[in-house]
mmCIF file of C-alpha atoms and ligand atoms in Angstrom:
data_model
loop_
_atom_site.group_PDB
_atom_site.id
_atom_site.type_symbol
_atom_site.label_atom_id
_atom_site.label_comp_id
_atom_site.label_asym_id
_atom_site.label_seq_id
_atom_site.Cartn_x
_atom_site.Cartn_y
_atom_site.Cartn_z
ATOM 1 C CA UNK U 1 11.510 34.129 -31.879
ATOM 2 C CA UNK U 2 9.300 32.993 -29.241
ATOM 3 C CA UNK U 3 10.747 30.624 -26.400
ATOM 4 C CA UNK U 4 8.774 27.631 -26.899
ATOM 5 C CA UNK U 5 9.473 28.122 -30.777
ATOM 6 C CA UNK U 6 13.212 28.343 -29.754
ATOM 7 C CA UNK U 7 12.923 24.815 -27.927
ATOM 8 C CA UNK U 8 11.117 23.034 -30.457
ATOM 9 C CA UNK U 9 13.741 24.359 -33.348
ATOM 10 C CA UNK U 10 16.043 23.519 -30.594
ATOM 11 C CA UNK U 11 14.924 19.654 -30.881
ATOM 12 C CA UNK U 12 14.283 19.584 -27.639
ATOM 13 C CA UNK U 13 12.865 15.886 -26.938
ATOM 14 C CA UNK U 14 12.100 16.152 -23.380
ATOM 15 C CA UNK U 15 14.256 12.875 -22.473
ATOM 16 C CA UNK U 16 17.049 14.891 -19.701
ATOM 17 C CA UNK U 17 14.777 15.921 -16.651
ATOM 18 C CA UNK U 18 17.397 18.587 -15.980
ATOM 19 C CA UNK U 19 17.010 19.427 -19.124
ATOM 20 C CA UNK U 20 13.258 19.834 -19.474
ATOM 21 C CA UNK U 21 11.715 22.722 -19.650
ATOM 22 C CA UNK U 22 7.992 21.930 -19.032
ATOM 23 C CA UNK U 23 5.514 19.542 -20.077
ATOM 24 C CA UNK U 24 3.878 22.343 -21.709
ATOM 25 C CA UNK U 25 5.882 22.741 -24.548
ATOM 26 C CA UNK U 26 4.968 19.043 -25.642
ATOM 27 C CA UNK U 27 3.068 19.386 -29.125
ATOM 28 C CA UNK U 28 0.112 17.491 -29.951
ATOM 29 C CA UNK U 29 1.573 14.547 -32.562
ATOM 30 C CA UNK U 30 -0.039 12.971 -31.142
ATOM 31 C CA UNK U 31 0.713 12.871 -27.154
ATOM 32 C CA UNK U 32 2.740 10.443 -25.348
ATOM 33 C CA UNK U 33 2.267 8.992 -21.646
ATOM 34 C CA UNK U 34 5.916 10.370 -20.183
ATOM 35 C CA UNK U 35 8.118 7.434 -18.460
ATOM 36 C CA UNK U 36 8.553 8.060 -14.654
ATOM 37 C CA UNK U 37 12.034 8.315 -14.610
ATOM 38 C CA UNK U 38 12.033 6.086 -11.391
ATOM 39 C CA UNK U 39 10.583 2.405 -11.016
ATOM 40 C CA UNK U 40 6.513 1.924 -9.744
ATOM 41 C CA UNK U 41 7.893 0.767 -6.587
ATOM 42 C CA UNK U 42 10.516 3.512 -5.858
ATOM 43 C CA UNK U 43 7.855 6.004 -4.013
ATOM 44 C CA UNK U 44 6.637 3.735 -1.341
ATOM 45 C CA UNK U 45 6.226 3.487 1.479
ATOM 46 C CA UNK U 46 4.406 7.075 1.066
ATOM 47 C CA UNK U 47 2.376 5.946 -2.524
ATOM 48 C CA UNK U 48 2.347 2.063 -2.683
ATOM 49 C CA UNK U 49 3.783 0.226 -6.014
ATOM 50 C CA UNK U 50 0.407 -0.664 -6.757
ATOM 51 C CA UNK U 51 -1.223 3.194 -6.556
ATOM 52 C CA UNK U 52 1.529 3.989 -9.039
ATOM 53 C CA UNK U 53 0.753 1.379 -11.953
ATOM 54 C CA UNK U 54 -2.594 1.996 -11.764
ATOM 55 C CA UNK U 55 -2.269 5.569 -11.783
ATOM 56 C CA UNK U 56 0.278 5.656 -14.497
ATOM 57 C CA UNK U 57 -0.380 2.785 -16.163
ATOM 58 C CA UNK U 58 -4.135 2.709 -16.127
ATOM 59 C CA UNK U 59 -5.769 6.477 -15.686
ATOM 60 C CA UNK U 60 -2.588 8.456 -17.060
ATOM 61 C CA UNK U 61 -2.481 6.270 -20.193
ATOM 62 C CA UNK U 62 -6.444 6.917 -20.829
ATOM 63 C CA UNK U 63 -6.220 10.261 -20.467
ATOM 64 C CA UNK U 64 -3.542 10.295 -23.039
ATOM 65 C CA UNK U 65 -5.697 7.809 -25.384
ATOM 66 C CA UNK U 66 -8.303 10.291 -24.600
ATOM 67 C CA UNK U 67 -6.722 13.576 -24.993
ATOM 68 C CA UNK U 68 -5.241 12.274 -28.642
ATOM 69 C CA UNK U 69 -8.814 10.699 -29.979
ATOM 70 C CA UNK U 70 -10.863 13.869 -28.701
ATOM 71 C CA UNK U 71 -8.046 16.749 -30.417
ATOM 72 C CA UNK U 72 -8.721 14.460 -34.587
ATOM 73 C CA UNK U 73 -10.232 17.077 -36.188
ATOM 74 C CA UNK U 74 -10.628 19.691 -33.765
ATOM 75 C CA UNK U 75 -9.166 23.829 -33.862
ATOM 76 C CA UNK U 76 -6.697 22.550 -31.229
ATOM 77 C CA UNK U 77 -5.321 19.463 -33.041
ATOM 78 C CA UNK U 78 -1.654 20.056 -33.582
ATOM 79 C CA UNK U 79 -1.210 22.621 -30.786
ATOM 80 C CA UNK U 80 1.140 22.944 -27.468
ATOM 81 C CA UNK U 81 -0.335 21.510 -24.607
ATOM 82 C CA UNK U 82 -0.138 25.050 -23.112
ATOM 83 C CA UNK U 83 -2.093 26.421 -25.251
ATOM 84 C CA UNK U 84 -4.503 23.691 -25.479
ATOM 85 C CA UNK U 85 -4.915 24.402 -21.795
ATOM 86 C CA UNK U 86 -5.200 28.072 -22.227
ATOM 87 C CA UNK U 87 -7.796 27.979 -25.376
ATOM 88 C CA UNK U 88 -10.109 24.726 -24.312
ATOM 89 C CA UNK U 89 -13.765 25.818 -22.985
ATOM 90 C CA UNK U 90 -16.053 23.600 -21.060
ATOM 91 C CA UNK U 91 -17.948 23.362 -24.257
ATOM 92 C CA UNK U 92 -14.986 20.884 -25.140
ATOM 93 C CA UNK U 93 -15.654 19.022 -22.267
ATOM 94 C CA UNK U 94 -13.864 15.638 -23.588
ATOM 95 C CA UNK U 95 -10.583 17.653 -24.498
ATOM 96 C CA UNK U 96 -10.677 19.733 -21.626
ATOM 97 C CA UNK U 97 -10.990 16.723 -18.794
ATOM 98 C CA UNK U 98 -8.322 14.565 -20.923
ATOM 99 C CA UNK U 99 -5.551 17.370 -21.273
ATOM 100 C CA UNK U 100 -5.851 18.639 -17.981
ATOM 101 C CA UNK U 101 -5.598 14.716 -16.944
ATOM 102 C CA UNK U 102 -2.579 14.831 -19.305
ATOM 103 C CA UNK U 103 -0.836 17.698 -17.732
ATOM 104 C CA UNK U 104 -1.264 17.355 -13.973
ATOM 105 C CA UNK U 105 0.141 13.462 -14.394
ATOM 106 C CA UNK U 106 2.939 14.652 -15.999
ATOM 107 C CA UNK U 107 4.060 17.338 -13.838
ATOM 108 C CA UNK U 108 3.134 14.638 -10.647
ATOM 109 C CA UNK U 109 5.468 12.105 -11.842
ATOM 110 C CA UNK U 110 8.097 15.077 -12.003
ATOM 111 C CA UNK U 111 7.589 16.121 -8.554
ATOM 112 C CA UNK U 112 7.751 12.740 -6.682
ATOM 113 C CA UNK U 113 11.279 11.349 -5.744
ATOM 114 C CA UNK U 114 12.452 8.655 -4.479
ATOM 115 C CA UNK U 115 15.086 10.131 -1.923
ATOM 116 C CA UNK U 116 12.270 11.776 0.061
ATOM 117 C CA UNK U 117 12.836 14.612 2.949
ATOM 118 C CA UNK U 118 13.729 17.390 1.046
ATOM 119 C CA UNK U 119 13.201 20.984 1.541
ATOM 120 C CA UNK U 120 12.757 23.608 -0.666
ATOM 121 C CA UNK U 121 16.200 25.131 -2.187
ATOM 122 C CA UNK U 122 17.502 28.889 -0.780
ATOM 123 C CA UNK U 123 15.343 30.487 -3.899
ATOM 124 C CA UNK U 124 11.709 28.521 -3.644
ATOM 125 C CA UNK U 125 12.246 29.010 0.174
ATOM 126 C CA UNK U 126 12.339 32.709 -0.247
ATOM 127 C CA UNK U 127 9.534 32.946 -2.485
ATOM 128 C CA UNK U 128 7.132 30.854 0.046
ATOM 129 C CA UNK U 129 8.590 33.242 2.643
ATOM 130 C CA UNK U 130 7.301 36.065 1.154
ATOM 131 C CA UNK U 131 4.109 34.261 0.150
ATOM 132 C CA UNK U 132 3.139 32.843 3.124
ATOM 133 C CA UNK U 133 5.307 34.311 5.962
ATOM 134 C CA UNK U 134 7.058 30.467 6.329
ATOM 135 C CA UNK U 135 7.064 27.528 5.062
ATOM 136 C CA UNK U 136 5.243 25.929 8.154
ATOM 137 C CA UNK U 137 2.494 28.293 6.909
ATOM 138 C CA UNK U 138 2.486 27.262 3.546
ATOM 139 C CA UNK U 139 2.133 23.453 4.099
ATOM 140 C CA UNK U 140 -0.791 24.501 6.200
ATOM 141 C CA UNK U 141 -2.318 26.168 3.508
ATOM 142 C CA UNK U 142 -1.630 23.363 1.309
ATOM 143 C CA UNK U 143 -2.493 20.587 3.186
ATOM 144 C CA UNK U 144 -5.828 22.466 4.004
ATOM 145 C CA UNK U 145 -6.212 23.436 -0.297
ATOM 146 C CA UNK U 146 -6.131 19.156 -0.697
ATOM 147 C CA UNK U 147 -8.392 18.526 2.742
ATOM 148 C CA UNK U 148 -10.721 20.825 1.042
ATOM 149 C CA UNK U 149 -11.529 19.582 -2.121
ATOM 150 C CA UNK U 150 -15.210 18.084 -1.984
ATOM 151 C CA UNK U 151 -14.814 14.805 -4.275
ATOM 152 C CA UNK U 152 -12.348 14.722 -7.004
ATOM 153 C CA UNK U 153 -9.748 17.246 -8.123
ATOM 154 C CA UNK U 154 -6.351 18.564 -7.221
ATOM 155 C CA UNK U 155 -4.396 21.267 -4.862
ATOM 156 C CA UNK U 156 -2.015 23.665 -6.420
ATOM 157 C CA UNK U 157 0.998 25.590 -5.865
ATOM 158 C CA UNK U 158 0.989 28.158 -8.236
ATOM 159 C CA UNK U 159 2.974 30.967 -9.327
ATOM 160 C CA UNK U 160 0.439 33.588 -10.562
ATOM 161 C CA UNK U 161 0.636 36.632 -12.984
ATOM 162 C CA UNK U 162 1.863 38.750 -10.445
ATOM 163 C CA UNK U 163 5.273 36.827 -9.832
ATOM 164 C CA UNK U 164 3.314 35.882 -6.680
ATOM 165 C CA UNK U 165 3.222 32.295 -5.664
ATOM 166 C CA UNK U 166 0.023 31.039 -4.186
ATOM 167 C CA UNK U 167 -2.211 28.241 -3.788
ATOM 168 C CA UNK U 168 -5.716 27.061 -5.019
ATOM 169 C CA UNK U 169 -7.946 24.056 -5.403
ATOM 170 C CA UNK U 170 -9.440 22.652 -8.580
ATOM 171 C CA UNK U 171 -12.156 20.422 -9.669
ATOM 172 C CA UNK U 172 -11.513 17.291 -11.644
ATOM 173 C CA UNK U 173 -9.120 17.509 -14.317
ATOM 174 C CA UNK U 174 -9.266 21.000 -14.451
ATOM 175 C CA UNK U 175 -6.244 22.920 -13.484
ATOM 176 C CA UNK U 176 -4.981 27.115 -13.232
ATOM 177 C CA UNK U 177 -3.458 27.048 -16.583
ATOM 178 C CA UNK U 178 -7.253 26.845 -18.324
ATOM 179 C CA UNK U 179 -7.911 30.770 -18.524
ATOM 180 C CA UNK U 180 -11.240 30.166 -20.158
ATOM 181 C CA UNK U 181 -12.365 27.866 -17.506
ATOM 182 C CA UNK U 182 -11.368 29.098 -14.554
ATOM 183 C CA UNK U 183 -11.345 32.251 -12.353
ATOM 184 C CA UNK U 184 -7.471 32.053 -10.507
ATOM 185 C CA UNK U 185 -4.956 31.881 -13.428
ATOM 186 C CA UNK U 186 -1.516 30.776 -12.505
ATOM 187 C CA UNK U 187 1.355 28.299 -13.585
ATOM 188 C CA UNK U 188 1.478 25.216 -10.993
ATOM 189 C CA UNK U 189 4.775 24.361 -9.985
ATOM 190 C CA UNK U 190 2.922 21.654 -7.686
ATOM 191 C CA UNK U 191 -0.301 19.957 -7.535
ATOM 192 C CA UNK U 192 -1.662 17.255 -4.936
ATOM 193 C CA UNK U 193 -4.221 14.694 -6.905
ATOM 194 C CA UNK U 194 -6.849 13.839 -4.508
ATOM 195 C CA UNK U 195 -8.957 11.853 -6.687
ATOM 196 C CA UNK U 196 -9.610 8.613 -4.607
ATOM 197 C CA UNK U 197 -7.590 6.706 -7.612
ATOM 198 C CA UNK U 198 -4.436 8.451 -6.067
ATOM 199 C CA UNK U 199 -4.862 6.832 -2.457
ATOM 200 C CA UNK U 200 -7.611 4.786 -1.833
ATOM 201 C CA UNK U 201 -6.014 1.575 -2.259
ATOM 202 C CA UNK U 202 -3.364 2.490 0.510
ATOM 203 C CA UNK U 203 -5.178 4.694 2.789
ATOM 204 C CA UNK U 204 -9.200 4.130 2.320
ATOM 205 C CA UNK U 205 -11.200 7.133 3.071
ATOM 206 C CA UNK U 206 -7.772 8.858 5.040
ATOM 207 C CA UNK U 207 -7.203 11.378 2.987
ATOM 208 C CA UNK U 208 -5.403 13.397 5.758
ATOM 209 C CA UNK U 209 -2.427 10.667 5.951
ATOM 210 C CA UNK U 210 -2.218 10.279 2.415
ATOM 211 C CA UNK U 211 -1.736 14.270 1.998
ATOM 212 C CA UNK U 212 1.279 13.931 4.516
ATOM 213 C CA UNK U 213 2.661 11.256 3.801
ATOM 214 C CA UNK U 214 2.785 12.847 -0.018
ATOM 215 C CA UNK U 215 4.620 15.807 1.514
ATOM 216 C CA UNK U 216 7.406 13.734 2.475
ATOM 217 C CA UNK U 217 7.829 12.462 -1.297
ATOM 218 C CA UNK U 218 8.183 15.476 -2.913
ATOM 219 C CA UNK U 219 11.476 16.559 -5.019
ATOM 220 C CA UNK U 220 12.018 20.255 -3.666
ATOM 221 C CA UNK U 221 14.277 20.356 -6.651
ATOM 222 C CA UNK U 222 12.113 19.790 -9.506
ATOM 223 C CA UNK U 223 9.502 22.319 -7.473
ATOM 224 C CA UNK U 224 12.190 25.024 -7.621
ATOM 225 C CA UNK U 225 13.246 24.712 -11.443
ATOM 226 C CA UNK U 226 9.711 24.957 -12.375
ATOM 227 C CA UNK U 227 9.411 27.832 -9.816
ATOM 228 C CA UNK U 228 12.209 29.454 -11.721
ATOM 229 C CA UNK U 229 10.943 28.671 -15.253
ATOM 230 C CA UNK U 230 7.948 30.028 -14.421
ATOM 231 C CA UNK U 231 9.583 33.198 -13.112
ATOM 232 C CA UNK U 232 11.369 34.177 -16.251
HETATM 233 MN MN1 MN L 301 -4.932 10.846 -10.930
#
């Protein structure tokens, strides 16, 4: 038996964070916008309350809306989300935009906390260590993926086929999990949104201070469990 067929014999519901395995493994009956697990108002000051409805709220409940309306009647109606993701084409353009808006919201919400100043736990450190020779470097390389996305899409952390991690940039919704779409393959663990929607009410056209001020929010923990899932 496959994993994910495990899990969803398993009744897995997704509801225990700890407890989740991925966002992948949701199953198209239709799709549901996730719950935060943490109030609009709990990331600020580094994402204001306001960002966060909106984002949630607004664009992350469209894409759902979206995602559902565009999969009636098509091949992938009925499927994982990973595997939506891995089978879409750009010749599905309103399914592939509206999944991949699906997915990278839901592992976002996941990776913010409310605590703040973490660091990466004694196995995701290692990894970046023998990624990027420290993790100095590899918020360099990050911060530099999100600077240098020209309009809107997303940085990623990724861990790629190799059992490598490394990072990558991606346009729009798109994201390294859409094989037929685009060239680097890999599972994020992480992923920046730089879409205006996800700062400009905050910060304006400073997309530099909203990129480090997200790397203080970040829940090292969550990073690591999906760094480990994705290792198995
Ligand atoms: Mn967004």
């Amino acid at each position: 038996m496959e994993r994910r067929d495990f899990m969803q014999k398993a009744g897995w519901t997704g509801l225990a964070l700890s407890l989740a395995p991925t966002i992948l493994l949701a199953r198209n009956k239709p799709f549901e916008l996730p719950q935060l697990g943490y109030t609009y108002d709990a990331i600020e000051p580094f994402i204001d309350k306001q960002t966060m409805y909106i984002h949630h709220q607004k664009h992350h409940a469209g894409y759902v809306r979206k995602l559902n309306n565009a999969l009636k009647g098509s091949a992938l109606e009925g499927k994982l989300l990973v595997d939506i993701l891995g089978q879409v084409t750009t010749v599905e353009e309103n399914i592939l935009q509206n999944a991949g808006g699906h997915y990278n919201h839901s592992l976002l919400w996941e990776t913010l906390t409310p605590r703040g100043k973490e660091l990466p736990g004694k196995t995701l450190k290692e990894a970046i260590e023998q990624s990027f020779v420290s993790y100095e470097d590899f918020l360099v390389t990050f911060r530099s993926a999100a600077l240098g996305v020209f309009g809107s899409g997303w940085a990623w952390v990724c861990l790629g086929d190799d059992k490598k991690l490394f990072i990558c940039h991606t346009p729009n919704q798109n994201n390294p999990l859409m094989r037929q779409v685009e060239n680097t393959y890999g599972t994020p663990i992480l992923g920046i949104d730089v879409w205006e929607h996800a700062y400009y009410l905050k910060y304006q056209n400073d997309r530099a201070t909203y990129v480090d001020n997200f790397l203080k929010a970040i829940n090292w923990e969550v990073v690591e469990q999906k760094y480990m899932e994705a290792s198995k």
